Coordinates of C-alpha atoms in Angstrom, one line a residue:
Chain A
M1 CA -7.0 -42.1 20.8
S2 CA -8.1 -39.6 18.2
A3 CA -9.6 -40.7 15.0
R4 CA -6.6 -39.6 13.0
T5 CA -4.0 -41.7 14.7
S6 CA -3.4 -45.3 15.6
P7 CA -0.8 -46.8 18.0
S8 CA 1.3 -47.8 14.9
T9 CA 1.4 -44.3 13.5
E10 CA 4.8 -42.7 13.5
L11 CA 4.2 -39.3 15.1
W12 CA 6.5 -37.5 12.6
T13 CA 4.1 -38.4 9.8
L14 CA 1.3 -36.4 11.3
G15 CA 0.3 -33.0 10.0
I16 CA -0.7 -29.9 12.1
E17 CA -4.4 -30.7 12.3
A18 CA -3.8 -34.3 13.4
L19 CA -1.2 -33.2 16.0
L20 CA -3.5 -30.6 17.5
D21 CA -6.3 -33.2 17.6
G22 CA -4.0 -35.7 19.3
Y23 CA -2.8 -33.1 21.9
A24 CA -6.4 -32.1 22.6
A25 CA -7.4 -35.8 23.0
G26 CA -4.4 -36.5 25.2
D27 CA -3.1 -39.2 22.8
F28 CA 0.5 -37.9 23.0
L29 CA 2.5 -34.9 24.1
P30 CA 4.6 -32.4 22.2
T31 CA 7.8 -33.8 23.7
E32 CA 7.0 -37.2 22.1
V33 CA 6.3 -35.6 18.8
L34 CA 9.5 -33.6 18.9
E35 CA 11.6 -36.7 19.7
S36 CA 9.9 -38.5 16.8
C37 CA 10.8 -35.6 14.4
L38 CA 14.3 -35.5 15.7
R39 CA 14.7 -39.2 15.0
R40 CA 13.4 -38.6 11.5
I41 CA 15.8 -35.7 11.0
E42 CA 18.7 -37.9 12.1
E43 CA 17.6 -40.6 9.7
T44 CA 17.2 -38.4 6.7
D45 CA 19.1 -35.1 6.8
G46 CA 22.4 -36.7 5.9
R47 CA 21.1 -37.2 2.4
L48 CA 18.6 -34.3 2.2
S49 CA 20.7 -31.4 3.6
V50 CA 17.7 -29.6 4.9
F51 CA 19.0 -28.1 8.2
V52 CA 21.7 -25.4 8.3
H53 CA 21.2 -24.9 12.1
L54 CA 19.4 -27.3 14.3
D55 CA 18.8 -26.3 18.0
V56 CA 17.9 -29.6 19.7
S57 CA 18.2 -28.2 23.2
G58 CA 16.1 -25.1 22.5
A59 CA 13.5 -27.2 20.8
R60 CA 13.3 -29.6 23.8
D61 CA 12.8 -26.6 26.1
M62 CA 9.9 -25.3 23.9
A63 CA 8.3 -28.8 23.7
A64 CA 8.5 -29.2 27.5
A65 CA 6.7 -25.8 27.8
S66 CA 4.1 -27.1 25.4
D67 CA 3.7 -30.3 27.4
R68 CA 3.0 -28.2 30.5
A69 CA 0.4 -26.0 28.7
Y70 CA -1.5 -29.1 27.4
R71 CA -1.3 -30.8 30.8
A72 CA -2.8 -27.7 32.4
G73 CA -5.5 -27.6 29.7
T74 CA -4.4 -24.2 28.5
P75 CA -2.6 -24.4 25.1
R76 CA -1.0 -21.0 24.4
G77 CA -2.0 -20.6 20.8
R78 CA -3.0 -22.2 17.5
L79 CA 0.4 -23.8 17.0
D80 CA 1.2 -25.0 20.5
G81 CA 3.5 -28.1 20.1
I82 CA 3.9 -27.8 16.3
P83 CA 7.5 -28.3 15.2
V84 CA 8.6 -25.8 12.6
G85 CA 11.6 -25.3 10.3
I86 CA 12.4 -21.7 9.3
K87 CA 14.0 -20.5 6.1
D88 CA 17.5 -19.2 6.8
I89 CA 16.7 -15.6 5.7
I90 CA 14.3 -15.2 8.6
D91 CA 15.7 -14.0 12.0
V92 CA 15.5 -16.3 15.0
A93 CA 17.1 -14.9 18.1
G94 CA 20.1 -17.0 19.1
M95 CA 20.7 -18.4 15.7
P96 CA 22.7 -16.9 12.8
T97 CA 20.9 -15.7 9.6
R98 CA 23.3 -16.7 7.0
C99 CA 20.9 -16.5 4.0
G100 CA 22.8 -19.4 2.4
S101 CA 25.8 -17.0 1.8
R102 CA 29.3 -16.3 2.9
I103 CA 28.3 -12.6 2.9
M104 CA 26.4 -12.8 6.2
P105 CA 28.1 -13.1 9.6
D106 CA 28.1 -16.4 11.5
H107 CA 27.2 -14.9 14.8
P108 CA 23.6 -15.3 16.1
V109 CA 21.1 -12.5 15.7
T110 CA 19.7 -11.0 18.9
S111 CA 16.0 -10.6 18.0
D112 CA 13.3 -12.5 16.3
A113 CA 11.6 -11.7 13.0
S114 CA 7.9 -10.7 13.5
V115 CA 6.8 -14.1 12.2
T116 CA 9.2 -15.9 14.5
R117 CA 7.8 -13.9 17.5
T118 CA 4.3 -14.9 16.5
L119 CA 5.4 -18.5 16.2
R120 CA 6.7 -18.4 19.7
E121 CA 3.6 -16.7 21.0
Q122 CA 1.5 -19.3 19.4
G123 CA 3.5 -22.1 21.1
A124 CA 5.3 -23.5 18.0
I125 CA 8.5 -25.6 18.6
I126 CA 11.3 -23.9 16.6
L127 CA 13.7 -26.6 15.4
G128 CA 16.1 -24.4 13.6
K129 CA 17.0 -22.8 10.3
V130 CA 16.7 -24.6 6.9
A131 CA 18.3 -24.3 3.5
T132 CA 17.7 -21.5 1.1
H133 CA 19.1 -20.6 -2.3
E134 CA 21.6 -17.7 -1.7
F135 CA 19.6 -14.7 -0.5
A136 CA 16.4 -16.4 -1.6
N137 CA 17.2 -16.0 -5.3
G138 CA 18.3 -18.0 -8.3
L139 CA 19.0 -21.7 -8.5
P140 CA 20.5 -24.4 -6.4
S141 CA 24.3 -23.9 -6.3
L142 CA 27.2 -26.0 -5.3
D143 CA 29.7 -23.2 -4.5
L144 CA 28.0 -22.0 -1.3
P145 CA 28.8 -22.6 2.4
A146 CA 26.1 -25.3 2.7
P147 CA 25.1 -28.0 0.2
P148 CA 21.8 -27.5 -1.5
A149 CA 18.7 -29.3 -0.1
R150 CA 17.6 -32.4 -2.1
N151 CA 14.2 -33.7 -3.1
P152 CA 12.9 -36.4 -0.7
W153 CA 11.2 -38.2 -3.7
N154 CA 14.5 -38.7 -5.4
V155 CA 17.7 -37.1 -4.1
D156 CA 19.2 -36.8 -7.6
H157 CA 16.6 -34.1 -8.2
H158 CA 16.3 -30.6 -6.7
P159 CA 13.4 -29.8 -4.3
G160 CA 12.5 -26.5 -5.9
G161 CA 13.4 -23.1 -4.4
S162 CA 14.3 -20.8 -3.1
S163 CA 12.6 -22.2 0.1
S164 CA 14.2 -25.5 -0.6
G165 CA 14.8 -26.7 2.9
S166 CA 11.3 -25.7 4.0
G167 CA 9.7 -27.8 1.3
A168 CA 12.1 -30.8 1.5
G169 CA 11.7 -30.9 5.3
V170 CA 7.9 -30.9 5.3
A171 CA 7.8 -33.5 2.5
A172 CA 10.4 -35.7 4.2
G173 CA 8.5 -35.7 7.6
M174 CA 11.1 -33.7 9.5
F175 CA 8.5 -31.1 10.5
P176 CA 4.8 -30.4 9.6
L177 CA 5.2 -26.7 9.0
G178 CA 7.9 -24.9 7.0
I179 CA 8.2 -21.2 6.9
G180 CA 9.4 -19.9 3.5
T181 CA 9.3 -16.8 1.4
D182 CA 7.8 -16.1 -2.0
T183 CA 9.0 -13.3 -4.2
G184 CA 8.5 -14.9 -7.6
G185 CA 7.2 -18.3 -6.5
S186 CA 9.8 -19.4 -4.0
A187 CA 7.4 -21.1 -1.5
R188 CA 5.0 -22.6 -4.1
H189 CA 7.9 -24.0 -6.2
P190 CA 9.2 -26.4 -3.5
A191 CA 5.6 -27.4 -2.8
S192 CA 5.2 -28.3 -6.5
A193 CA 8.5 -30.1 -6.6
C194 CA 8.0 -32.0 -3.4
G195 CA 4.3 -32.9 -3.6
I196 CA 3.1 -30.8 -0.7
V197 CA 1.0 -27.6 -0.2
G198 CA 2.6 -24.2 -0.7
L199 CA 0.6 -21.1 0.3
K200 CA 1.6 -17.6 -0.7
P201 CA -0.8 -15.4 1.2
T202 CA -2.0 -11.9 0.0
Y203 CA 1.0 -9.5 -0.1
G204 CA 1.3 -8.0 3.4
A205 CA -0.7 -10.7 5.2
I206 CA 2.3 -11.8 7.3
S207 CA 4.8 -9.1 8.5
R208 CA 8.2 -9.3 6.9
E209 CA 10.0 -7.5 9.7
G210 CA 13.2 -9.4 10.3
V211 CA 13.1 -11.2 7.0
F212 CA 16.1 -10.4 4.8
P213 CA 14.6 -8.7 1.8
L214 CA 15.0 -9.7 -1.8
S215 CA 12.4 -7.4 -3.4
P216 CA 10.3 -5.5 -0.9
S217 CA 7.4 -4.8 -3.2
L218 CA 7.1 -8.5 -4.0
D219 CA 8.4 -10.4 -1.0
T220 CA 5.8 -12.4 1.0
V221 CA 6.2 -14.9 3.8
G222 CA 4.9 -18.3 2.6
L223 CA 3.8 -21.5 4.3
L224 CA 4.6 -25.1 3.4
T225 CA 2.5 -27.9 4.9
R226 CA 1.1 -31.3 3.9
S227 CA -2.6 -30.2 3.6
T228 CA -4.7 -27.2 2.9
R229 CA -6.3 -27.4 6.3
D230 CA -2.8 -27.3 7.9
A231 CA -1.9 -24.3 5.8
A232 CA -5.2 -22.6 6.9
I233 CA -4.4 -23.2 10.6
A234 CA -0.9 -21.8 10.2
L235 CA -2.1 -18.7 8.3
E236 CA -4.8 -18.0 10.9
A237 CA -2.0 -18.0 13.5
L238 CA 0.6 -16.1 11.6
A239 CA -1.3 -13.4 9.6
H240 CA -0.2 -10.5 11.6
P241 CA 0.9 -6.9 10.7
S242 CA 3.7 -5.1 12.4
A243 CA 4.6 -1.4 12.6
A244 CA 8.1 -2.2 11.2
D245 CA 6.7 -3.5 8.0
P246 CA 4.5 -0.8 6.6
S247 CA 3.3 -3.0 3.8
S248 CA 1.7 -5.5 6.3
V249 CA -2.0 -5.2 6.8
T250 CA -4.7 -6.6 9.0
M251 CA -6.7 -9.2 7.0
P252 CA -10.5 -8.9 6.8
W253 CA -10.9 -12.5 8.0
T254 CA -10.0 -14.2 11.3
T255 CA -10.8 -17.8 10.7
L256 CA -9.9 -20.0 7.7
S257 CA -9.9 -23.6 8.9
G258 CA -13.5 -24.0 9.9
G259 CA -15.2 -23.0 6.6
T260 CA -16.9 -25.1 4.0
S261 CA -14.8 -27.2 1.6
D262 CA -17.2 -27.9 -1.2
A263 CA -16.9 -26.7 -4.8
E264 CA -20.6 -26.2 -5.4
G265 CA -21.2 -22.8 -6.9
L266 CA -17.5 -21.8 -7.1
R267 CA -16.8 -19.7 -10.2
I268 CA -13.4 -20.8 -11.6
A269 CA -11.4 -19.0 -14.3
Y270 CA -9.2 -21.6 -16.0
V271 CA -6.2 -19.8 -17.4
R272 CA -5.0 -22.6 -19.7
H273 CA -3.0 -20.3 -22.0
F274 CA -0.3 -20.0 -19.3
H275 CA 0.6 -23.7 -19.9
E276 CA -0.8 -24.3 -23.4
Q277 CA 0.5 -21.3 -25.3
D278 CA 2.8 -19.1 -23.2
V279 CA 5.0 -21.9 -21.7
I280 CA 4.2 -25.3 -23.1
A281 CA 3.8 -27.7 -20.1
D282 CA 4.9 -31.3 -19.8
P283 CA 1.9 -33.3 -21.0
E284 CA 1.4 -35.0 -17.6
V285 CA 1.2 -31.6 -15.9
A286 CA -1.3 -30.4 -18.5
A287 CA -3.4 -33.5 -18.1
G288 CA -3.4 -32.9 -14.3
L289 CA -4.8 -29.4 -14.8
D290 CA -7.5 -30.6 -17.2
R291 CA -8.4 -33.3 -14.7
A292 CA -8.7 -30.7 -11.9
A293 CA -11.0 -28.5 -14.1
E294 CA -13.1 -31.6 -14.8
L295 CA -13.3 -32.6 -11.1
F296 CA -14.3 -29.0 -10.1
S297 CA -16.9 -29.0 -12.8
N298 CA -18.3 -32.4 -11.8
A299 CA -18.4 -31.2 -8.2
G300 CA -20.7 -28.3 -9.1
A301 CA -18.3 -25.5 -9.9
R302 CA -18.6 -23.3 -13.0
V303 CA -15.3 -23.6 -14.9
D304 CA -14.7 -21.2 -17.8
D305 CA -11.6 -20.7 -19.9
Y306 CA -10.2 -17.2 -19.3
Q307 CA -7.5 -15.1 -20.9
L308 CA -5.1 -13.0 -18.9
A309 CA -1.9 -11.3 -20.1
A310 CA 0.7 -13.7 -21.4
A311 CA 2.8 -15.2 -18.6
D312 CA 6.0 -13.6 -20.1
E313 CA 4.5 -10.2 -19.4
Y314 CA 4.3 -10.9 -15.7
F315 CA 7.8 -12.4 -15.8
A316 CA 9.2 -9.3 -17.5
V317 CA 7.7 -7.0 -14.9
N318 CA 8.8 -9.2 -12.0
R319 CA 12.3 -9.4 -13.4
V320 CA 12.9 -5.7 -13.7
I321 CA 11.4 -4.9 -10.3
L322 CA 13.2 -7.7 -8.6
H323 CA 16.6 -7.0 -10.0
S324 CA 16.3 -3.3 -9.2
D325 CA 15.2 -3.9 -5.7
A326 CA 17.8 -6.6 -5.1
Y327 CA 20.6 -4.4 -6.4
A328 CA 19.6 -1.6 -4.0
I329 CA 19.8 -4.0 -1.1
H330 CA 23.1 -5.7 -2.2
Q331 CA 24.9 -2.7 -3.7
D332 CA 27.4 -2.2 -0.9
F333 CA 28.2 -5.9 -0.6
L334 CA 28.7 -6.1 -4.4
K335 CA 31.1 -3.2 -4.2
D336 CA 33.1 -4.4 -1.2
Q337 CA 33.1 -8.2 -1.3
P338 CA 31.7 -9.5 -4.6
Q339 CA 34.0 -12.5 -4.4
D340 CA 32.0 -13.8 -1.4
Y341 CA 28.8 -14.5 -3.4
G342 CA 28.3 -17.7 -5.3
A343 CA 29.0 -17.2 -9.0
A344 CA 25.4 -17.4 -10.2
Q345 CA 24.2 -15.2 -7.5
R346 CA 26.8 -12.6 -8.1
E347 CA 25.8 -12.4 -11.8
S348 CA 22.1 -12.3 -10.9
L349 CA 22.5 -9.5 -8.4
L350 CA 24.7 -7.4 -10.7
V351 CA 21.9 -7.3 -13.3
G352 CA 20.2 -4.6 -11.2
A353 CA 23.2 -2.3 -11.7
F354 CA 22.4 -2.0 -15.4
V355 CA 18.6 -1.7 -15.3
G356 CA 17.6 1.8 -16.3
A357 CA 15.3 4.0 -14.3
A358 CA 13.0 4.3 -17.3
D359 CA 12.6 0.5 -17.5
L360 CA 11.8 0.3 -13.8
V361 CA 9.1 3.0 -14.2
R362 CA 7.7 1.1 -17.2
A363 CA 7.6 -2.1 -15.2
Q364 CA 5.8 -0.4 -12.3
M365 CA 3.3 1.1 -14.8
R366 CA 2.8 -2.2 -16.4
R367 CA 2.4 -3.9 -13.0
T368 CA -0.5 -1.5 -12.3
E369 CA -2.2 -2.6 -15.5
L370 CA -1.7 -6.2 -14.8
V371 CA -3.2 -5.8 -11.3
Q372 CA -6.2 -4.0 -12.8
Q373 CA -6.6 -6.7 -15.4
M374 CA -6.6 -9.5 -12.8
A375 CA -9.1 -7.6 -10.7
R376 CA -11.5 -7.6 -13.6
C377 CA -11.1 -11.4 -13.7
F378 CA -11.9 -11.6 -10.0
A379 CA -14.9 -9.4 -10.4
E380 CA -16.4 -12.3 -12.4
Y381 CA -14.7 -15.3 -10.8
D382 CA -13.8 -16.5 -7.3
I383 CA -10.8 -18.6 -8.2
I384 CA -8.1 -18.8 -10.9
L385 CA -7.0 -22.3 -11.8
C386 CA -3.6 -22.5 -13.6
A387 CA -0.3 -24.3 -13.6
S388 CA 2.3 -23.9 -11.0
S389 CA 5.4 -25.7 -12.3
M390 CA 5.4 -26.8 -16.0
D391 CA 7.6 -29.8 -15.3
P392 CA 8.6 -32.2 -12.5
A393 CA 11.8 -31.2 -10.7
G394 CA 15.0 -31.3 -12.7
R395 CA 18.2 -33.2 -11.9
F396 CA 21.2 -31.8 -10.1
D397 CA 23.5 -33.3 -12.8
D398 CA 21.7 -31.3 -15.4
P399 CA 22.1 -27.7 -14.5
A400 CA 20.9 -26.4 -17.8
G401 CA 17.8 -28.5 -17.5
T402 CA 17.3 -27.2 -13.9
A403 CA 17.7 -23.6 -15.0
R404 CA 15.2 -24.2 -17.8
T405 CA 12.6 -25.8 -15.6
Y406 CA 12.9 -23.2 -12.9
A407 CA 11.8 -20.6 -15.4
R408 CA 9.0 -22.7 -16.7
Q409 CA 6.2 -21.8 -14.3
A410 CA 3.1 -19.6 -13.7
R411 CA 3.6 -18.6 -10.1
T412 CA 5.0 -15.1 -10.7
P413 CA 1.7 -13.5 -11.9
F414 CA 0.4 -13.7 -8.4
N415 CA 3.5 -12.0 -7.0
V416 CA 3.1 -9.2 -9.5
T417 CA -0.5 -8.7 -8.5
G418 CA -0.3 -9.6 -4.8
A419 CA -3.1 -12.1 -5.0
P420 CA -3.0 -15.2 -2.7
A421 CA -2.1 -18.4 -4.4
I422 CA -1.6 -22.0 -3.4
S423 CA 0.2 -24.9 -5.1
L424 CA -1.3 -28.4 -4.7
M425 CA -0.1 -31.8 -5.7
S426 CA -2.1 -33.3 -8.6
G427 CA -0.3 -36.6 -8.8
L428 CA 2.9 -38.3 -9.8
A429 CA 4.6 -38.1 -13.2
S430 CA 5.7 -41.3 -14.9
N431 CA 9.2 -40.6 -13.5
G432 CA 7.8 -40.9 -10.0
L433 CA 8.1 -37.1 -9.2
P434 CA 5.2 -34.9 -8.1
I435 CA 3.3 -32.7 -10.4
S436 CA 0.9 -29.9 -9.3
I437 CA -1.8 -27.4 -10.0
Q438 CA -2.2 -23.8 -8.7
L439 CA -5.2 -21.9 -7.4
A440 CA -5.4 -18.2 -6.8
A441 CA -8.0 -15.8 -5.4
R442 CA -8.6 -12.1 -5.2
P443 CA -6.4 -10.2 -2.7
C444 CA -7.5 -10.8 0.9
D445 CA -9.9 -13.5 -0.1
E446 CA -8.0 -16.4 1.5
P447 CA -11.3 -17.9 2.7
A448 CA -12.3 -18.6 -1.0
L449 CA -8.8 -19.9 -1.7
I450 CA -8.8 -22.3 1.2
R451 CA -12.3 -23.4 0.4
A452 CA -11.4 -24.2 -3.2
A453 CA -8.1 -25.9 -2.3
A454 CA -9.7 -28.0 0.4
A455 CA -12.4 -29.0 -2.1
Y456 CA -9.8 -30.0 -4.6
E457 CA -8.1 -32.2 -2.0
T458 CA -11.4 -33.9 -1.3
I459 CA -12.5 -34.5 -4.9
A460 CA -9.0 -35.4 -6.1
G461 CA -8.5 -38.0 -3.4
A462 CA -5.5 -38.7 -1.2
M463 CA -2.2 -38.1 -2.8
P464 CA 1.0 -40.2 -2.1
K465 CA 3.6 -38.9 0.2
A466 CA 7.4 -38.9 -0.2
F467 CA 7.7 -41.0 3.0
D468 CA 5.0 -43.6 2.1
P469 CA 6.4 -47.1 2.1
A470 CA 7.7 -48.1 -1.3
Chain B
M1 CA 28.1 -1.4 -26.4
T2 CA 31.3 -3.5 -26.3
D3 CA 32.4 -5.6 -23.4
E4 CA 35.0 -3.0 -22.4
D5 CA 32.3 -0.3 -22.5
V6 CA 30.3 -2.5 -20.0
L7 CA 33.2 -2.8 -17.7
Q8 CA 33.9 0.9 -17.8
V9 CA 30.3 1.6 -16.8
A10 CA 30.6 -0.9 -14.0
R11 CA 33.8 0.8 -12.8
R12 CA 31.9 4.2 -12.8
L13 CA 29.3 2.5 -10.7
G14 CA 31.9 1.6 -8.1
L15 CA 32.0 -2.1 -9.0
D16 CA 35.7 -2.2 -9.6
R17 CA 36.2 -5.3 -7.4
A18 CA 33.5 -7.1 -9.3
V19 CA 35.2 -6.2 -12.6
E20 CA 38.5 -7.5 -11.2
T21 CA 36.9 -10.6 -9.6
D22 CA 34.7 -11.8 -12.3
P23 CA 34.4 -9.6 -15.4
Q24 CA 32.4 -12.2 -17.3
S25 CA 29.6 -12.1 -14.7
V26 CA 29.5 -8.3 -15.0
I27 CA 29.2 -8.5 -18.8
A28 CA 26.6 -11.2 -18.6
A29 CA 24.6 -9.2 -16.0
A30 CA 24.6 -6.2 -18.3
R31 CA 23.3 -8.3 -21.2
R32 CA 20.6 -9.7 -19.0
A33 CA 19.6 -6.2 -17.9
G34 CA 19.4 -5.3 -21.5
D35 CA 17.2 -8.2 -22.3
A36 CA 14.9 -7.5 -19.3
G37 CA 14.6 -3.9 -20.3
S38 CA 13.9 -4.7 -24.0
R39 CA 11.1 -7.0 -22.9
I40 CA 9.5 -4.3 -20.8
R41 CA 9.9 -1.8 -23.6
L42 CA 8.3 -4.2 -26.0
E43 CA 5.3 -4.7 -23.7
G44 CA 5.3 -1.0 -23.0
G45 CA 3.9 -0.4 -26.5
R46 CA 0.5 -1.1 -25.0
F47 CA 0.6 1.7 -22.5
G48 CA -2.5 3.7 -22.6
E49 CA -4.1 1.3 -25.0
P50 CA -7.1 -0.7 -24.0
W51 CA -6.5 -4.3 -23.2
P52 CA -7.7 -6.8 -25.9
P53 CA -11.2 -7.9 -24.9
M54 CA -11.0 -10.6 -22.3
T55 CA -12.5 -13.6 -24.0
V56 CA -14.5 -16.1 -22.0
M57 CA -14.9 -19.4 -23.8
K58 CA -17.5 -21.6 -22.5

């Protein structure tokens, strides 16, 4: 029996690292873990609406293959036997890619996305496709083919998005690894809302071949897990360029999960104006950030206040580029079948029809300046500490409040600059919902990001989970 | 630009069906595009100018 499990532990509660340890120790097999996750899905998905396509038979075949690999002592990769839920804008052969929309066909696609191929090569158990906001954009909507995913902490609240199912499923214990995407914060937002870890790697670290695009110069495959070490293991396995995604690159590192996790000597730029001046954060979120700065400082890091451009400047650049890119992708659908979009999505995608070329050029120029400015920060500092969401998750019955809180964030700056960033739980607000912090590092320096995030998890102590007994 | 002007532009862009299906969303989208562009143009005033000094407060 490995140190991380006991006979009473429900296998669906275990994260990636604990599962791999258990497999290696012979404590349990992937088929047992899969059946435990399937029971959990059956218990909870009726109220959480995470899955839009669940392939039980296929998952059982994959788990049996993992059993054989572990019995033979030859696991096939870093994720052998790890159940995974995949956002429904990412192709999985044999399953439809509906993108949460009536626009897309119901028939199965015939080939895997690059990241799906890598998951298979690494031995992961693909459970199925999970909920997304329509085309990975906008807000939770009630006029789409599938209902929106709900927050496992309180089903009256949204789970963040657009990778809503990936976040809710990991937080609820359905699977330990959720594959999402992040164009303006869409993987880190569900992590913040659901009290888990959301990692947006450096732009280009994971190939986007076979991922339905929203904004190609901003889109990044993101990872949702229950710990930083789990995210590091997954990123080690999945960081992979492909010829079909010319923006994908080979990272300068090969391992992330075996490094140090202490804060001693880290140089941290605390960008407090994002949440104190640019967008005034909920006081509990702000207190969590100050507490993180204090913890890092007490642990031997140097923490200085630092000023970047105002958050709204990043939002403005992101908005113009995203709307222009998205319109280019959806133009034909919008001309031929606009009635098939949800109302909010139709309006959002139509914005790009009216963005002028000069504004797009200005946005691109401004983006270059913002990249250079952040590079100057990273010349002095290893890590940026700032807010992720400014509020706990909003309620479904308050759409105006939800729209307001979706926009109150500081994730977009790292999409604009391409820097890797991670959202981490910092505690629970007085309403019982998770709050979070965000860390970022210079592009391609995931080792520093993982080190700092793992250090924070150590010094902040264990956080509650959505599935902890009440 | 009036709402009817916006809808005319949309028709010229080939978005006739969107205009018929949901003209209010077309008008709202055009307003949002204007807002987004205004924000960029506002920030664009700094093009070519040095950034304000990056202040490090200990």
